[in-house]
Coordinates of C-alpha atoms in Angstrom, one line a residue:
M1 CA 17.4 -19.8 -38.2
K2 CA 18.9 -22.5 -40.5
I3 CA 20.6 -25.6 -39.3
T4 CA 22.8 -27.6 -41.6
A5 CA 23.6 -31.3 -40.8
K6 CA 25.6 -33.9 -42.8
V7 CA 24.3 -37.5 -42.8
G8 CA 26.3 -40.1 -44.8
G9 CA 28.2 -37.3 -46.6
K10 CA 25.1 -35.6 -47.7
A11 CA 24.1 -32.1 -46.4
Y12 CA 20.6 -31.4 -45.1
V13 CA 19.4 -27.9 -44.3
C14 CA 16.3 -27.3 -42.1
T15 CA 14.8 -24.0 -41.0
V16 CA 13.8 -23.5 -37.4
T17 CA 11.5 -20.7 -36.5
V18 CA 12.0 -19.3 -33.0
K19 CA 9.2 -17.1 -31.6
A20 CA 10.1 -14.6 -28.9
K21 CA 7.9 -14.8 -25.9
T22 CA 5.7 -11.7 -25.7
N23 CA 6.3 -9.6 -22.6
N24 CA 2.8 -8.6 -21.6
T25 CA 3.6 -7.2 -18.1
A26 CA 2.8 -3.7 -19.2
Q27 CA -0.6 -4.7 -20.4
I28 CA -1.3 -6.7 -17.3
N29 CA -0.3 -3.8 -15.0
A30 CA -2.4 -1.3 -17.1
A31 CA -5.4 -3.6 -16.9
A32 CA -4.9 -4.1 -13.2
A33 CA -4.7 -0.3 -12.6
T34 CA -7.8 0.3 -14.6
R35 CA -9.8 -2.4 -12.8
Y36 CA -8.6 -1.3 -9.4
N37 CA -9.5 2.4 -10.0
A38 CA -12.9 1.4 -11.2
L39 CA -13.6 -0.8 -8.1
I40 CA -12.7 2.0 -5.7
N41 CA -14.3 4.9 -7.6
N42 CA -17.5 2.9 -8.1
L43 CA -17.7 2.2 -4.3
K44 CA -17.2 5.9 -3.7
K45 CA -20.4 6.5 -5.7
E46 CA -22.5 3.9 -3.9
K47 CA -25.5 5.0 -1.9
N48 CA -26.3 2.5 0.8
V49 CA -23.4 0.4 2.2
T50 CA -21.9 -0.5 5.5
I51 CA -18.1 -0.4 5.8
K52 CA -15.9 -1.7 8.6
K53 CA -12.4 -0.2 8.4
D54 CA -9.5 -1.5 10.4
V55 CA -6.1 0.3 10.5
A56 CA -3.0 -1.1 12.1
L57 CA 0.4 0.6 12.4
N58 CA 3.2 -1.6 13.8
M59 CA 6.8 -0.5 14.0
K60 CA 9.7 -1.9 16.0
L61 CA 13.4 -1.0 16.5
T62 CA 15.6 -3.2 14.4
E63 CA 19.0 -1.4 14.2
Y64 CA 20.8 0.9 16.7
P65 CA 24.3 1.6 18.1
K66 CA 24.7 -0.6 21.2
I67 CA 26.2 2.4 23.1
L68 CA 22.6 3.6 23.4
D69 CA 21.9 0.8 25.8
T70 CA 24.1 2.7 28.3
I71 CA 23.6 6.4 27.6
A72 CA 19.9 6.4 26.6
K73 CA 18.5 3.4 28.3
D74 CA 15.1 4.8 29.2
E75 CA 14.5 6.4 25.7
L76 CA 15.6 3.2 24.0
K77 CA 13.3 1.1 26.1
E78 CA 10.3 3.0 24.6
M79 CA 11.6 2.6 21.1
K80 CA 12.2 -1.1 21.6
E81 CA 8.5 -1.5 22.7
G82 CA 7.7 -0.1 19.3
I83 CA 4.8 1.8 17.8
K84 CA 1.5 0.0 17.9
E85 CA -1.6 1.9 16.8
N86 CA -4.8 0.0 16.0
S87 CA -8.2 1.4 15.2
S88 CA -11.5 0.0 14.0
E89 CA -14.6 1.8 12.8
T90 CA -17.9 0.8 11.2
L91 CA -20.0 3.3 9.4
V92 CA -23.4 2.9 7.9
F93 CA -23.8 5.0 4.8
T94 CA -27.2 6.1 3.5
N95 CA -27.3 8.1 0.3
G96 CA -23.5 8.2 0.5
K97 CA -23.3 9.7 3.9
A98 CA -22.8 8.3 7.4
P99 CA -23.7 10.3 10.6
L100 CA -20.9 11.1 13.0
G101 CA -23.0 12.7 15.7
G102 CA -24.8 16.0 15.8
E103 CA -24.9 17.5 12.3
K104 CA -21.6 16.0 11.2
F105 CA -21.4 13.4 8.4
M106 CA -18.7 11.3 6.7
T107 CA -19.0 10.8 3.0
L108 CA -17.9 7.6 1.1
N109 CA -15.4 9.7 -0.8
E110 CA -13.8 10.8 2.4
F111 CA -13.9 7.3 4.1
V112 CA -12.7 5.0 1.2
P113 CA -9.0 5.3 0.4
P114 CA -7.6 7.3 -1.1
E115 CA -9.3 9.6 1.3
S116 CA -11.2 12.6 -0.2
K117 CA -10.1 12.0 -3.7
T118 CA -10.4 9.7 -6.8
A119 CA -8.3 6.6 -7.0
A120 CA -5.8 7.2 -9.7
L121 CA -3.4 4.2 -9.6
K122 CA -1.1 4.2 -12.7
A123 CA 0.5 1.2 -14.4
N124 CA 4.0 2.5 -13.9
Y125 CA 3.6 2.4 -10.1
I126 CA 2.9 -1.3 -10.3
K127 CA 5.6 -4.0 -9.9
S128 CA 3.3 -7.0 -10.4
A129 CA -0.4 -7.8 -10.6
K130 CA -2.6 -10.8 -11.0
T131 CA -6.3 -11.7 -10.9
V132 CA -7.8 -15.0 -9.8
K133 CA -11.4 -16.1 -9.9
T134 CA -13.2 -16.8 -6.6
S135 CA -15.7 -19.6 -5.9
D136 CA -18.6 -17.2 -5.8
G137 CA -18.1 -16.0 -9.4
G138 CA -16.2 -13.0 -8.4
Y139 CA -12.4 -12.4 -8.4
K140 CA -9.5 -11.3 -6.3
L141 CA -7.1 -8.7 -7.6
T142 CA -3.6 -8.6 -6.1
I143 CA -1.2 -5.7 -6.9
V144 CA 2.3 -5.1 -5.6
L145 CA 3.6 -1.5 -5.9
K146 CA 7.1 -0.6 -6.7
P147 CA 9.3 0.4 -3.8
E148 CA 9.2 4.2 -2.9
S149 CA 11.0 6.5 -0.5
S150 CA 10.4 9.9 1.0
K151 CA 12.2 12.3 3.3
F152 CA 11.1 14.0 6.5
D153 CA 10.8 17.8 6.2
G154 CA 10.5 18.5 10.0
K155 CA 6.7 17.9 10.1
K156 CA 5.9 14.9 7.9
F157 CA 7.2 12.7 5.2
S158 CA 6.7 13.8 1.6
A159 CA 4.1 12.0 -0.4
T160 CA 5.1 9.0 -2.5
P161 CA 3.2 9.0 -5.8
G162 CA 2.3 5.3 -6.0
N163 CA 1.1 5.0 -2.4
A164 CA -0.6 8.4 -2.6
S165 CA -2.7 7.1 -5.5
V166 CA -4.3 4.4 -3.4
S167 CA -4.2 5.9 0.2
E168 CA -3.3 9.2 1.7
T169 CA -2.9 7.5 5.0
L170 CA 0.0 5.4 3.7
S171 CA 1.6 8.1 1.7
S172 CA 2.5 10.5 4.5
F173 CA 3.0 10.2 8.2
D174 CA 2.7 13.0 10.8
M175 CA 5.5 12.2 13.2
G176 CA 4.6 14.9 15.7
M177 CA 8.2 16.1 15.7
D178 CA 7.6 19.7 14.4
G179 CA 10.5 21.9 15.5
V180 CA 12.8 19.1 16.6
E181 CA 16.3 19.8 15.3
G182 CA 19.2 17.5 14.5
I183 CA 17.1 14.7 13.2
E184 CA 17.2 13.4 9.6
M185 CA 14.7 10.7 8.6
K186 CA 14.0 8.7 5.5
L187 CA 11.0 6.4 5.0
A188 CA 11.2 3.5 2.6
L189 CA 8.0 1.8 1.5
T190 CA 9.4 -1.5 0.3
G191 CA 6.5 -2.8 -1.8
T192 CA 2.9 -2.1 -0.8
V193 CA 0.5 -5.1 -1.4
I194 CA -3.1 -4.4 -2.4
E195 CA -5.7 -7.1 -2.4
A196 CA -9.2 -6.2 -3.7
T197 CA -11.9 -8.8 -3.7
A198 CA -15.0 -8.3 -5.9
N199 CA -18.3 -10.3 -5.9
A200 CA -20.0 -11.8 -8.9
K201 CA -21.6 -8.4 -9.7
G202 CA -18.1 -6.8 -9.9
K203 CA -18.5 -4.8 -6.7
L204 CA -15.8 -4.4 -4.2
T205 CA -16.4 -6.5 -1.0
K206 CA -13.0 -6.4 0.7
L207 CA -9.9 -4.3 0.4
S208 CA -6.6 -4.7 2.1
I209 CA -3.7 -2.3 1.7
K210 CA -0.5 -3.4 3.5
A211 CA 2.6 -1.2 3.3
P212 CA 5.8 -2.8 4.7
M213 CA 8.2 0.0 5.6
S214 CA 11.4 0.9 7.2
M215 CA 12.3 4.3 8.9
D216 CA 15.9 5.3 8.9
M217 CA 16.6 8.0 11.5
N218 CA 19.9 9.9 11.9
M219 CA 19.8 11.5 15.3
F220 CA 23.0 13.7 15.6
I221 CA 25.7 11.0 15.5
F222 CA 23.5 8.0 15.9
N223 CA 21.7 6.0 13.2
I224 CA 18.5 4.1 14.2
V225 CA 16.2 2.0 12.0
M226 CA 12.7 1.0 12.7
S227 CA 10.8 -1.5 10.6
G228 CA 7.2 -2.6 10.3
S229 CA 4.0 -2.1 8.4
N230 CA 0.8 0.0 8.1
T231 CA -2.3 -2.0 7.1
Q232 CA -5.8 -0.8 6.2
T233 CA -8.6 -3.3 5.7
L234 CA -12.1 -2.5 4.5
N235 CA -15.1 -5.0 4.6
V236 CA -18.0 -3.8 2.6
T237 CA -21.7 -4.9 2.9
Y238 CA -24.2 -3.7 0.3
R239 CA -27.8 -2.9 1.4

């Protein structure tokens, strides 16, 4: 770009070079997806580890027609109390397997999300990502997925590609409403946040997958909305 200025009747021309800022979001997201998949899939191949998994589903009623306070008081009371499901499980894996009692075993591939399959997060599922170093020489990878939505088919919600790539538990929910007529539902996952912490050796030590969500239910002539989140947390100890 050339700029012309006159000083004392004399014209001066100067050239200014403006460099466009490189948008490297795509490269950052691609690198984050590759790093995340490697962390998860390497953990699935480990032999001797102990993993504590905590799962918390919390949903509460946020929108409903006030007439329901009168005509469906008891049913509404249960919905206002919300859905709270919490579980915690610690398994000790030896040669990639953990005993469940009798002759039953749980494999690392089955236990580490995405359950029973390889992690395959893609860059185009990611809204943002960043990596920061930790004091022990490791790093913390934070990924925010793009919003996704799915519909209820009478038994469960359809899978959402981004969330399904990191956790089957977060991608579909069995509502236990098989055969119930007159209900239409839509689930919106508004931006799942993944935090993966690795040690100085590059091994995953902690994983958190939190999926904020809202559930829109059209029950005959009434529209009801429930909001909350589903969170999985894994703490890994290597032996």
